[in-house]
């Protein structure tokens, strides 16, 4: 990571909470490691980042984040290898993306050296929270919230950038059933879908609840105007294998430009798998399911890495997907994890030592 | 208001801050009255509402509201008449709407008696913060935030319903210049535009900033799919007067069903003004501006009541609007305020005594 002169102010915990945690039985996102980072934007400037024990903070009820959802976030992971070294996966992508999200939400961008100096220090302090072993990681959640007090509907003049972390096991351990969206939608053309804007996620909870009531796990969002093209899932990009070709939607202003997605596209190229990055029509996928040409659907994202879709519902019909030999999904998941856990060579220089 | 058995727990302030406030020089939303209400949803139930001195609260950085924008709000006003009585304007509309918003955001609905019993008590305690005189009011901001700790992207199991209030003077005191949206958009079909969801507002700050940099005050949003139809402004519905007809878009799942809008439609009917509630095309309005048939555009919302648009930009051309004799906008503003301040008869029973 970058060398930098900025150093966060550190207040270390007195007593670690680590002994109270059952690492073999973690609910995703519920337990936080000992420390967190915060950095306030005041009078047009980011102040010195502070690392302090994880815990509640004081905030006024009139803070703009509560009223106007002026907030963005990121999701990344630290992995521990067999030699107890801690690695990040393409962290510069997350750094660039949070600033892209911030820009769209009228939030001031965060300086690169502040980000990496704080992250590095935070991981060093909490390195015991990063556990070895397949599927284990420390989930890292950078986020920014609007903290100006005042309920007028305009951008805040104060912000807080924070990083909190949570030890995590594999996110989805079983294949999921999905539904292709026909009524609700996730993002508008000209909207904020490409940003990790807080409001994009809360807006999905209700349609997802309806899907769950039908026995389905997640929604594959389609374009809001026509519902004819498959775009992405709530927290994952989505791939379709038709015959031996791998299809995925091009990114646009409604779709998050996922790090896992772009890494899989690269790995496919490295391994002579044909990838077609073009609009994926619902009709084409439904027909391929009927004809048996649709071999796989899988989601790709930091939290889940790769998750197999076992079937989808569309137009009230549920389509089972076959179980194929040597699935692409399994191959990409293993290839990514081999790189993330530093078990193989890393030809693209994706992994970065955390400290 | 409804009689009710539920009574909020009250902790009164020791010393009012009211003497420190310059009521003739208020910035909208910046000053809060002495008390606030909060009510937590825990284990599937809304607990007893509490009224306490306004001030900061403790909340964990992992609370879902910060990450997923699972939050909704309302905006309403209390007015004081010449006899020092305090009035609300169609408060049942705001109550119903916050629950409609909550439903779309997968937030549990709030009980009617809890809402009105708390609001009533809050206004009674802070009645000195409601000032008499044209344009003066106490702005009331009910809102709900997701307070479960944990960064998994699913709906919260804890919430906090709050009411804070701010003394307010007239919101916009001068006419505004607007731009018709051609690139950015506010809401998707099948999205959350019809809800007062926090994320809808933060998403508008950046495009609005761009508009401001061009010397324009606000954006009139068009439909996201085609940008051919005029829908609403950021915090106001919008009316067009072409000849003697009043046009406004019908509500749909992208547009907020405004209380001011529906009151103006009723007042227009009461006063034999022809109202056309149909899709309003950009082309039609631009042509009417060119031919001189476009007499007025005005925005309508609780914060602003009615605000005159003095001109609009579209396709890089700025169109000035004429100043007409006896504008509809002025008439509706006066009619509404006469009712709100209890200066005239209220044939539709819109005003409700606050306590
Ligand atoms: C909407 C959305 N799509 C896709 C992804 C996957 O992106 P990444 O692979 O960078 O985690 C995420 C999660 O980060 C997401 O929130
Ligand atoms: C998006 C939007 N449109 C319209 C309005 C006007 O609604 P009302 O008249 O109920 O205040 C508001 C403000 O409340 C709003 O936020």
XYZ file of C-alpha atoms and ligand atoms in Angstrom:
742
model
C 0.000 0.000 0.000
C 0.978 3.617 -0.415
C 3.458 5.214 1.849
C 1.975 8.165 3.549
C 2.733 10.799 6.120
C -0.700 11.007 7.626
C -1.056 8.863 10.724
C -4.341 8.266 12.503
C -4.685 9.180 16.179
C -5.047 5.905 18.014
C -6.850 5.051 21.219
C -6.429 1.330 21.820
C -8.913 -0.885 23.618
C -8.113 -1.873 27.168
C -9.535 -5.370 26.983
C -10.176 -7.216 23.765
C -13.625 -8.718 23.279
C -12.160 -11.459 21.083
C -12.446 -14.225 23.680
C -16.202 -13.752 23.877
C -16.669 -14.527 20.184
C -17.513 -17.952 18.786
C -15.748 -17.788 15.422
C -17.294 -21.023 14.239
C -20.780 -19.627 14.583
C -20.855 -16.081 13.268
C -23.931 -14.330 11.990
C -22.816 -12.077 9.131
C -22.202 -8.496 10.185
C -23.321 -8.868 13.800
C -19.974 -8.888 15.626
C -17.452 -6.077 15.313
C -13.729 -6.288 15.852
C -12.190 -4.258 18.677
C -11.447 -1.022 16.821
C -13.034 1.316 14.334
C -11.862 4.344 12.409
C -13.647 7.635 11.981
C -12.694 10.860 10.283
C -14.809 14.014 10.264
C -15.195 16.511 7.457
C -15.556 19.973 8.991
C -15.173 23.427 7.427
C -14.301 21.952 4.048
C -11.565 19.617 5.312
C -11.096 16.043 6.373
C -9.656 16.098 9.891
C -7.089 13.645 11.272
C -8.490 10.080 11.187
C -9.044 8.541 14.595
C -8.898 4.898 15.555
C -10.869 4.145 18.711
C -12.555 1.169 20.379
C -15.660 0.085 18.464
C -18.757 1.467 20.154
C -21.769 3.775 19.968
C -21.431 7.409 18.976
C -23.463 10.503 19.735
C -25.408 12.018 16.881
C -28.256 14.504 16.710
C -31.673 13.388 15.489
C -31.565 16.194 12.920
C -28.382 14.839 11.263
C -29.019 14.752 7.536
C -28.150 11.081 7.130
C -31.344 10.144 8.987
C -33.574 12.281 6.796
C -32.035 12.275 3.343
C -30.009 9.078 3.097
C -26.924 11.005 2.084
C -24.631 8.052 2.727
C -22.479 5.610 0.757
C -20.505 2.522 1.678
C -18.086 -0.135 0.527
C -17.561 -3.816 1.240
C -14.159 -5.492 1.149
C -12.379 -8.328 2.909
C -9.060 -9.163 4.549
C -7.817 -12.762 4.278
C -5.158 -14.541 6.334
C -2.788 -16.960 4.651
C -1.097 -20.027 6.129
C 1.838 -17.900 7.261
C -0.412 -15.522 9.207
C -0.020 -12.746 6.708
C -3.081 -10.624 6.023
C -4.102 -9.735 2.460
C -6.534 -7.413 0.803
C -8.048 -8.057 -2.610
C -7.889 -5.167 -5.093
C -8.468 -2.575 -2.349
C -7.756 0.342 -4.693
C -10.958 -0.643 -6.526
C -13.018 -0.150 -3.391
C -11.258 3.084 -2.605
C -11.972 4.452 -6.084
C -15.538 3.234 -5.987
C -16.425 4.848 -2.665
C -15.282 8.163 -4.086
C -17.312 7.569 -7.243
C -20.323 6.845 -5.027
C -19.594 9.897 -2.897
C -19.414 12.135 -5.927
C -22.878 11.029 -7.064
C -24.246 11.689 -3.580
C -22.616 15.149 -3.393
C -20.275 13.943 -0.631
C -16.673 15.209 -0.669
C -14.152 12.615 -1.821
C -11.860 11.014 0.751
C -8.059 11.260 0.377
C -6.311 8.062 -0.695
C -3.517 8.320 1.881
C -6.011 8.828 4.731
C -7.880 5.751 3.598
C -4.944 3.389 3.300
C -3.018 4.633 6.327
C -6.092 4.151 8.531
C -7.092 0.827 7.049
C -3.595 -0.559 7.415
C -3.365 0.506 11.048
C -6.837 -0.795 11.838
C -6.007 -4.210 10.376
C -2.731 -4.350 12.200
C -4.429 -3.607 15.524
C -7.171 -6.154 14.890
C -5.145 -8.797 13.048
C -6.225 -11.526 15.480
C -9.777 -11.013 14.284
C -8.783 -12.214 10.796
C -9.061 -15.983 10.979
C -7.362 -18.508 8.756
C -9.284 -21.158 6.881
C -11.535 -21.509 3.850
C -14.308 -18.944 3.768
C -13.009 -17.029 6.788
C -12.208 -13.355 6.482
C -12.533 -10.005 8.155
C -15.286 -8.110 6.376
C -14.393 -4.423 6.077
C -17.096 -1.784 5.870
C -15.959 1.733 4.985
C -18.876 4.188 4.878
C -19.630 7.895 4.879
C -22.602 9.627 6.486
C -23.896 13.198 6.367
C -23.665 14.624 9.887
C -24.765 18.242 9.574
C -27.639 19.019 11.913
C -30.607 20.507 10.104
C -33.577 19.221 8.155
C -33.380 21.361 5.042
C -33.194 19.133 1.966
C -29.765 20.036 0.656
C -26.328 18.505 0.921
C -24.631 18.419 4.274
C -21.617 20.534 5.157
C -20.346 17.900 7.616
C -19.580 14.236 7.082
C -18.129 11.309 8.959
C -16.067 8.683 7.128
C -15.854 5.445 9.108
C -14.401 1.972 8.831
C -15.835 -0.819 10.910
C -14.971 -4.499 10.528
C -16.711 -7.801 11.238
C -15.228 -11.297 11.299
C -17.040 -13.407 8.692
C -17.450 -16.989 7.619
C -18.682 -18.022 4.176
C -21.723 -15.843 3.445
C -24.047 -18.189 1.608
C -23.407 -21.810 2.181
C -26.176 -23.114 0.003
C -27.415 -22.422 -3.498
C -30.173 -19.849 -3.845
C -33.480 -19.576 -5.658
C -34.157 -16.292 -7.397
C -36.965 -14.432 -9.132
C -36.596 -12.187 -12.174
C -38.135 -8.779 -11.353
C -41.285 -7.937 -13.282
C -42.916 -5.308 -11.098
C -40.458 -3.658 -8.728
C -37.142 -2.197 -9.698
C -33.863 -1.246 -8.110
C -32.597 1.766 -10.024
C -33.591 4.368 -12.597
C -31.710 5.511 -15.677
C -30.010 8.693 -14.563
C -30.308 7.577 -10.939
C -27.856 6.263 -8.355
C -27.869 2.518 -9.084
C -24.171 2.460 -10.003
C -23.273 3.966 -6.637
C -23.199 2.081 -3.365
C -25.705 4.606 -2.050
C -27.411 3.581 1.184
C -30.908 4.181 -0.177
C -30.485 1.636 -2.983
C -30.431 -1.136 -0.419
C -33.288 -0.160 1.899
C -35.459 0.160 -1.208
C -34.965 -3.544 -1.979
C -36.014 -4.940 1.385
C -39.744 -4.919 0.748
C -39.720 -6.564 -2.709
C -37.205 -9.081 -1.334
C -39.534 -9.813 1.572
C -42.305 -10.537 -0.925
C -39.967 -12.857 -2.847
C -39.020 -14.651 0.375
C -42.666 -15.167 1.211
C -42.834 -17.144 -2.061
C -39.887 -19.312 -1.020
C -37.323 -17.448 -3.124
C -34.103 -16.015 -1.723
C -33.267 -13.063 -3.901
C -34.399 -10.916 -6.801
C -32.552 -10.561 -10.074
C -33.282 -6.981 -11.024
C -34.226 -6.102 -14.564
C -34.131 -2.690 -16.238
C -36.840 -0.468 -14.748
C -38.246 0.736 -18.076
C -39.059 -2.572 -19.745
C -38.136 -5.411 -17.338
C -36.724 -7.148 -20.416
C -33.041 -7.243 -19.477
C -31.390 -8.936 -16.527
C -29.083 -6.613 -14.618
C -27.866 -7.703 -11.183
C -28.907 -9.007 -7.781
C -29.235 -6.954 -4.599
C -25.594 -7.313 -3.556
C -24.108 -9.340 -6.409
C -23.551 -9.081 -10.110
C -24.896 -11.986 -12.071
C -23.526 -14.417 -14.654
C -25.309 -16.822 -16.967
C -23.695 -19.786 -18.660
C -25.426 -20.677 -21.898
C -23.705 -23.624 -23.556
C -20.064 -22.846 -22.878
C -20.433 -19.093 -23.078
C -20.515 -16.859 -20.057
C -22.926 -13.917 -20.278
C -23.161 -10.887 -18.056
C -24.710 -7.445 -18.445
C -22.440 -4.509 -19.248
C -22.282 -1.969 -16.435
C -24.339 1.180 -16.865
C -25.664 3.865 -14.547
C -28.059 1.410 -12.903
C -25.557 -1.385 -12.186
C -22.763 -1.597 -9.642
C -19.371 -2.145 -11.249
C -18.428 -5.104 -9.053
C -14.851 -6.055 -8.243
C -15.740 -9.754 -8.189
C -17.472 -9.412 -11.571
C -14.503 -7.766 -13.235
C -12.132 -10.298 -11.683
C -14.230 -13.181 -13.000
C -14.311 -11.657 -16.479
C -10.513 -11.505 -16.355
C -10.186 -15.063 -15.050
C -12.506 -16.280 -17.803
C -10.281 -14.633 -20.405
C -7.182 -16.128 -18.764
C -8.790 -19.547 -19.036
C -10.174 -19.307 -22.562
C -13.768 -19.157 -21.483
C -15.744 -16.990 -23.868
C -17.355 -14.060 -22.035
C -20.100 -12.034 -23.676
C -20.608 -8.687 -21.952
C -23.871 -7.634 -23.557
C -27.429 -6.955 -22.494
C -28.891 -10.278 -21.323
C -32.538 -10.578 -22.239
C -35.002 -12.362 -20.020
C -36.466 -14.033 -23.084
C -33.125 -15.468 -24.132
C -32.481 -16.910 -20.661
C -35.965 -18.354 -20.298
C -35.661 -19.965 -23.734
C -32.217 -21.325 -22.909
C -33.633 -22.778 -19.686
C -36.386 -24.486 -21.671
C -34.039 -25.854 -24.319
C -31.529 -27.074 -21.736
C -28.807 -24.752 -22.991
C -28.779 -22.757 -19.768
C -26.171 -24.547 -17.686
C -25.583 -22.189 -14.788
C -26.488 -18.913 -13.162
C -24.316 -17.565 -10.410
C -23.971 -14.376 -8.409
C -20.632 -12.696 -7.763
C -19.815 -10.272 -4.992
C -17.391 -9.655 -2.153
C -19.644 -10.924 0.616
C -20.592 -14.163 -1.153
C -17.652 -14.532 -3.585
C -19.647 -16.802 -5.925
C -23.035 -18.306 -5.175
C -24.859 -20.849 -7.296
C -28.434 -20.181 -8.366
C -30.370 -23.439 -8.370
C -33.448 -22.137 -10.118
C -35.420 -19.043 -11.016
C -39.012 -17.952 -11.160
C -40.349 -15.887 -14.025
C -43.963 -15.295 -15.050
C -45.060 -17.528 -12.166
C -43.126 -20.475 -13.584
C -40.192 -21.906 -11.654
C -37.271 -23.161 -13.748
C -34.869 -25.631 -12.158
C -31.261 -25.385 -13.238
C -29.261 -28.529 -13.939
C -26.275 -29.592 -11.867
C -23.419 -29.708 -14.339
C -19.994 -31.327 -14.171
C -17.187 -28.882 -13.525
C -19.330 -25.822 -13.090
C -17.841 -22.471 -13.990
C -19.110 -21.075 -10.700
C -17.072 -23.523 -8.645
C -14.037 -22.927 -10.810
C -14.178 -19.143 -10.398
C -14.850 -19.357 -6.698
C -11.825 -21.614 -6.183
C -9.625 -19.507 -8.469
C -10.564 -16.322 -6.620
C -10.105 -17.834 -3.190
C -6.748 -19.342 -4.155
C -5.576 -15.850 -5.010
C -7.253 -14.195 -2.012
C -5.688 -16.648 0.462
C -2.310 -16.368 -1.264
C -2.224 -20.034 -2.215
C -1.276 -19.526 -5.861
C 0.537 -17.039 -7.987
C -1.232 -13.759 -8.508
C -0.473 -12.844 -12.117
C -2.557 -9.658 -12.085
C -1.180 -8.256 -8.830
C -4.609 -8.239 -7.228
C -3.588 -8.998 -3.674
C -1.993 -6.403 -1.444
C -0.400 -7.067 1.917
C -2.476 -5.373 4.564
C 0.386 -4.137 6.740
C -57.640 14.575 17.149
C -58.388 11.060 18.291
C -58.906 10.298 21.906
C -56.486 7.702 23.063
C -55.383 5.837 26.140
C -51.727 5.708 25.331
C -49.782 8.498 26.982
C -46.150 9.248 26.270
C -43.636 9.246 29.130
C -42.525 12.832 29.530
C -39.262 14.292 30.750
C -39.534 18.065 30.535
C -36.650 20.433 29.933
C -35.295 22.327 32.902
C -34.536 25.552 31.062
C -36.053 26.485 27.759
C -33.691 27.544 24.969
C -36.387 29.762 23.464
C -34.833 33.044 24.637
C -31.674 32.330 22.677
C -33.553 32.135 19.386
C -33.976 35.041 16.962
C -37.344 34.208 15.457
C -37.058 36.910 12.835
C -33.932 35.377 11.395
C -34.365 31.610 11.200
C -32.504 29.349 8.816
C -34.889 26.576 7.824
C -34.483 23.418 9.888
C -31.493 24.569 11.917
C -33.105 25.304 15.293
C -35.085 22.716 17.212
C -37.781 23.358 19.774
C -37.201 22.212 23.346
C -38.630 18.708 23.153
C -38.621 15.707 20.870
C -40.447 12.394 20.817
C -39.003 8.958 20.242
C -40.516 5.514 20.290
C -38.563 2.293 19.795
C -39.696 -0.847 18.017
C -38.231 -3.843 19.837
C -39.185 -7.523 19.704
C -41.988 -6.864 17.261
C -43.632 -4.078 19.272
C -43.686 -0.323 19.485
C -42.777 0.595 23.059
C -44.223 3.518 25.022
C -43.425 6.826 23.269
C -41.113 9.106 25.191
C -40.943 12.888 25.116
C -37.573 14.210 26.212
C -35.460 17.356 25.785
C -34.179 17.670 22.212
C -30.584 16.500 22.007
C -28.085 13.973 20.664
C -28.649 10.250 20.977
C -26.310 7.268 21.134
C -26.307 4.954 18.157
C -23.914 2.278 16.951
C -21.983 2.781 13.722
C -23.351 -0.550 12.500
C -26.990 0.615 12.763
C -28.690 -0.259 9.499
C -29.930 3.263 8.795
C -26.346 4.366 8.124
C -25.668 1.587 5.632
C -28.944 0.868 3.887
C -30.975 4.057 4.113
C -33.895 2.205 5.635
C -35.603 5.401 6.747
C -38.687 7.452 5.905
C -39.972 10.815 7.017
C -42.813 13.317 6.909
C -43.108 17.076 6.870
C -46.024 18.965 8.379
C -46.663 22.295 10.088
C -48.427 23.764 13.093
C -49.869 27.284 12.758
C -50.943 29.720 15.465
C -54.036 31.855 14.975
C -54.778 35.320 16.355
C -56.299 33.783 19.484
C -53.154 31.763 20.227
C -54.721 28.520 19.213
C -52.492 26.042 17.414
C -53.701 24.235 14.287
C -52.530 21.373 12.127
C -53.382 21.059 8.451
C -54.750 17.664 7.348
C -52.451 15.783 9.753
C -54.164 12.450 9.078
C -52.752 12.685 5.540
C -49.200 12.800 6.867
C -49.903 10.007 9.293
C -51.256 7.777 6.542
C -48.428 8.680 4.218
C -45.641 7.865 6.652
C -47.119 4.402 7.041
C -47.391 4.029 3.269
C -43.732 5.026 3.018
C -42.811 2.665 5.854
C -44.546 -0.231 4.161
C -42.532 0.259 0.969
C -39.326 0.372 3.009
C -40.253 -2.780 4.975
C -40.602 -0.746 8.176
C -43.415 -1.689 10.584
C -46.331 0.736 10.544
C -46.788 3.102 13.479
C -50.035 3.090 15.494
C -52.341 6.051 14.906
C -53.027 6.672 18.599
C -49.313 6.668 19.444
C -48.728 9.208 16.713
C -51.452 11.653 17.628
C -51.127 11.361 21.396
C -47.399 12.114 21.168
C -47.723 14.885 18.627
C -50.436 16.594 20.640
C -48.408 16.475 23.840
C -45.253 17.648 22.076
C -47.049 20.663 20.607
C -48.621 21.503 23.904
C -45.244 21.458 25.650
C -43.620 23.542 22.922
C -46.541 25.805 22.067
C -44.468 28.961 22.636
C -42.268 27.873 19.723
C -45.229 28.266 17.350
C -45.187 31.927 16.393
C -48.055 33.955 15.060
C -47.862 35.895 11.828
C -47.834 35.328 8.075
C -45.433 32.578 7.027
C -44.557 31.592 10.585
C -45.095 28.022 11.716
C -43.579 25.173 13.639
C -42.262 22.680 11.103
C -42.858 19.120 12.312
C -40.591 16.291 11.186
C -41.741 12.767 12.044
C -39.259 10.121 10.851
C -38.362 6.481 11.307
C -34.881 4.962 11.223
C -33.625 1.375 11.246
C -31.619 0.877 14.439
C -30.623 -2.790 14.423
C -26.873 -3.201 14.724
C -25.431 -5.316 11.947
C -24.296 -4.786 8.383
C -26.120 -7.609 6.620
C -28.251 -6.194 3.825
C -31.709 -7.112 5.058
C -34.445 -5.276 6.907
C -33.842 -4.247 10.465
C -35.577 -5.823 13.447
C -35.367 -2.578 15.438
C -36.584 0.896 14.588
C -36.898 4.297 16.178
C -39.837 6.565 15.340
C -39.103 10.191 16.195
C -40.715 13.604 15.988
C -38.561 16.692 16.063
C -39.773 20.229 15.376
C -38.232 23.448 14.088
C -39.657 26.970 14.152
C -39.917 28.221 10.570
C -40.500 31.391 8.617
C -41.619 31.451 4.981
C -39.422 28.916 3.147
C -38.858 30.535 -0.205
C -39.340 34.233 -0.304
C -38.492 34.736 -3.931
C -39.499 33.092 -7.197
C -37.283 30.302 -8.463
C -35.682 29.318 -11.745
C -35.904 25.651 -12.666
C -34.511 23.213 -15.206
C -36.416 20.310 -16.765
C -34.413 17.111 -16.204
C -32.957 15.557 -19.332
C -30.148 13.419 -17.952
C -30.585 12.615 -14.281
C -33.705 11.239 -12.717
C -35.336 10.986 -9.328
C -37.232 7.708 -9.310
C -37.732 4.485 -11.223
C -40.969 2.773 -12.203
C -41.420 0.120 -9.553
C -39.136 2.054 -7.230
C -39.694 4.166 -4.118
C -40.416 7.597 -5.607
C -43.937 7.731 -4.161
C -42.545 7.173 -0.661
C -40.826 9.811 1.440
C -37.835 7.478 1.598
C -34.641 9.114 2.819
C -32.570 7.907 -0.144
C -34.777 9.715 -2.682
C -33.539 13.038 -1.353
C -29.790 12.433 -1.010
C -29.855 11.180 -4.600
C -31.006 14.612 -5.805
C -28.295 16.703 -4.189
C -25.668 16.217 -6.877
C -27.864 16.961 -9.921
C -29.283 19.930 -8.010
C -25.768 21.169 -7.328
C -25.070 21.028 -11.074
C -28.264 22.983 -11.735
C -27.278 25.569 -9.138
C -23.900 25.993 -10.786
C -25.844 27.071 -13.893
C -27.791 29.656 -11.889
C -30.934 27.555 -11.533
C -32.574 26.789 -8.204
C -34.295 23.468 -8.661
C -34.910 20.594 -11.026
C -38.295 19.600 -12.362
C -37.976 15.857 -12.657
C -39.249 14.059 -15.714
C -40.035 10.357 -16.097
C -36.802 8.349 -16.007
C -37.552 6.269 -19.108
C -38.150 8.979 -21.673
C -37.705 12.388 -19.959
C -40.794 13.412 -21.930
C -43.185 14.051 -19.056
C -42.906 16.547 -16.226
C -43.446 14.968 -12.836
C -42.486 16.943 -9.747
C -39.753 18.958 -8.065
C -37.464 17.734 -5.299
C -39.781 18.647 -2.438
C -42.822 20.018 -4.256
C -45.436 18.919 -6.724
C -45.746 21.124 -9.727
C -48.567 22.955 -11.501
C -48.696 24.571 -14.931
C -51.220 27.153 -16.006
C -51.825 27.077 -19.745
C -54.408 29.659 -20.736
C -56.884 29.392 -17.871
C -56.398 25.674 -17.314
C -54.375 24.254 -14.478
C -52.329 21.153 -15.357
C -50.585 18.740 -13.026
C -49.288 15.201 -13.391
C -51.345 12.353 -11.959
C -49.619 10.587 -9.075
C -47.946 7.276 -9.848
C -45.291 5.130 -8.194
C -42.605 7.729 -8.940
C -44.416 10.792 -7.595
C -45.180 11.860 -4.044
C -48.893 12.281 -3.407
C -48.602 15.751 -1.887
C -51.080 17.167 0.603
C -50.639 20.681 -0.785
C -51.194 19.373 -4.334
C -54.447 17.631 -3.451
C -55.646 20.668 -1.487
C -54.960 22.954 -4.443
C -56.821 20.625 -6.785
C -59.793 20.816 -4.418
C -59.571 24.613 -4.098
C -59.421 24.907 -7.885
C -62.613 22.875 -8.164
C -64.257 24.972 -5.442
C -63.393 28.090 -7.436
C -64.354 26.879 -10.912
C -60.816 26.690 -12.159
C -60.478 23.853 -14.642
C -57.858 21.318 -13.454
C -56.459 18.733 -15.829
C -54.767 15.884 -13.995
C -53.008 14.195 -16.892
C -49.464 13.504 -18.018
C -47.873 16.871 -18.779
C -45.506 16.638 -21.715
C -42.352 18.705 -21.914
C -43.116 19.434 -25.556
C -46.549 20.852 -24.725
C -45.132 23.141 -22.030
C -42.227 24.343 -24.170
C -44.638 25.074 -27.021
C -47.012 26.883 -24.683
C -44.086 28.954 -23.396
C -43.188 29.885 -26.972
C -46.743 30.762 -27.958
C -47.328 32.787 -24.796
C -50.061 30.458 -23.583
C -48.030 29.333 -20.588
C -49.046 31.787 -17.896
C -47.620 30.262 -14.721
C -45.663 27.430 -13.217
C -45.684 26.962 -9.471
C -44.527 24.408 -6.952
C -46.688 23.222 -4.066
C -45.509 21.619 -0.846
C -45.715 21.925 2.912
C -42.365 23.660 3.398
C -42.926 26.267 0.677
C -46.752 26.271 0.458
C -46.726 27.735 -3.080
C -43.685 29.083 -4.878
C -43.675 30.870 -8.210
C -41.384 29.660 -10.980
C -40.087 32.652 -12.934
C -38.539 30.694 -15.762
C -37.241 27.313 -16.867
C -34.348 25.927 -18.836
C -34.793 23.124 -21.322
C -32.450 21.988 -24.102
C -30.057 24.765 -23.081
C -32.689 27.420 -23.741
C -34.018 29.529 -20.895
C -37.691 30.473 -21.071
C -38.890 33.437 -19.042
C -42.401 33.250 -17.673
C -44.668 36.288 -17.810
C -45.925 38.072 -14.711
C -49.691 37.819 -14.959
C -52.459 39.708 -13.215
C -54.146 37.733 -10.455
C -51.915 34.712 -10.629
C -53.395 31.373 -9.617
C -50.315 30.717 -7.498
C -50.930 33.758 -5.314
C -54.591 32.924 -5.025
C -53.934 29.349 -3.876
C -51.245 30.424 -1.466
C -53.529 32.944 0.154
C -56.480 30.540 0.210
C -54.370 27.850 1.860
C -52.837 30.190 4.403
C -56.225 31.677 5.268
C -57.384 28.197 6.158
C -54.141 27.196 7.890
C -54.128 30.287 10.117
C -57.848 29.879 10.838
C -58.767 33.216 9.264
C -61.639 31.910 7.139
C -64.165 29.132 7.167
C -62.775 25.693 6.531
C -65.452 23.994 4.451
C -63.524 20.739 4.014
C -62.580 20.302 7.675
C -58.886 20.384 6.893
C -57.654 22.082 10.043
C -57.433 20.239 13.320
C -56.790 21.818 16.695
C -53.411 20.666 17.916
C -54.328 20.222 21.586
C -25.673 -3.840 -5.942
C -24.423 -4.635 -5.895
N -24.046 -5.307 -6.996
C -22.903 -6.029 -7.027
C -22.082 -6.128 -5.918
C -20.817 -6.899 -6.003
O -19.686 -6.033 -6.016
P -18.276 -6.493 -5.472
O -17.896 -7.690 -6.278
O -17.373 -5.350 -5.703
O -18.444 -6.824 -4.028
C -22.461 -5.480 -4.738
C -21.694 -5.636 -3.508
O -20.699 -5.096 -3.270
C -23.635 -4.699 -4.739
O -24.010 -4.012 -3.644
C -40.837 14.691 -3.458
C -41.881 15.572 -2.882
N -42.882 15.984 -3.665
C -43.875 16.761 -3.199
C -43.890 17.198 -1.887
C -45.035 18.032 -1.396
O -45.870 17.276 -0.524
P -46.734 17.982 0.604
O -47.616 18.955 -0.073
O -47.497 16.865 1.247
O -45.767 18.631 1.539
C -42.845 16.828 -1.042
C -42.755 17.353 0.314
O -43.357 16.969 1.214
C -41.835 15.974 -1.536
O -40.836 15.562 -0.753
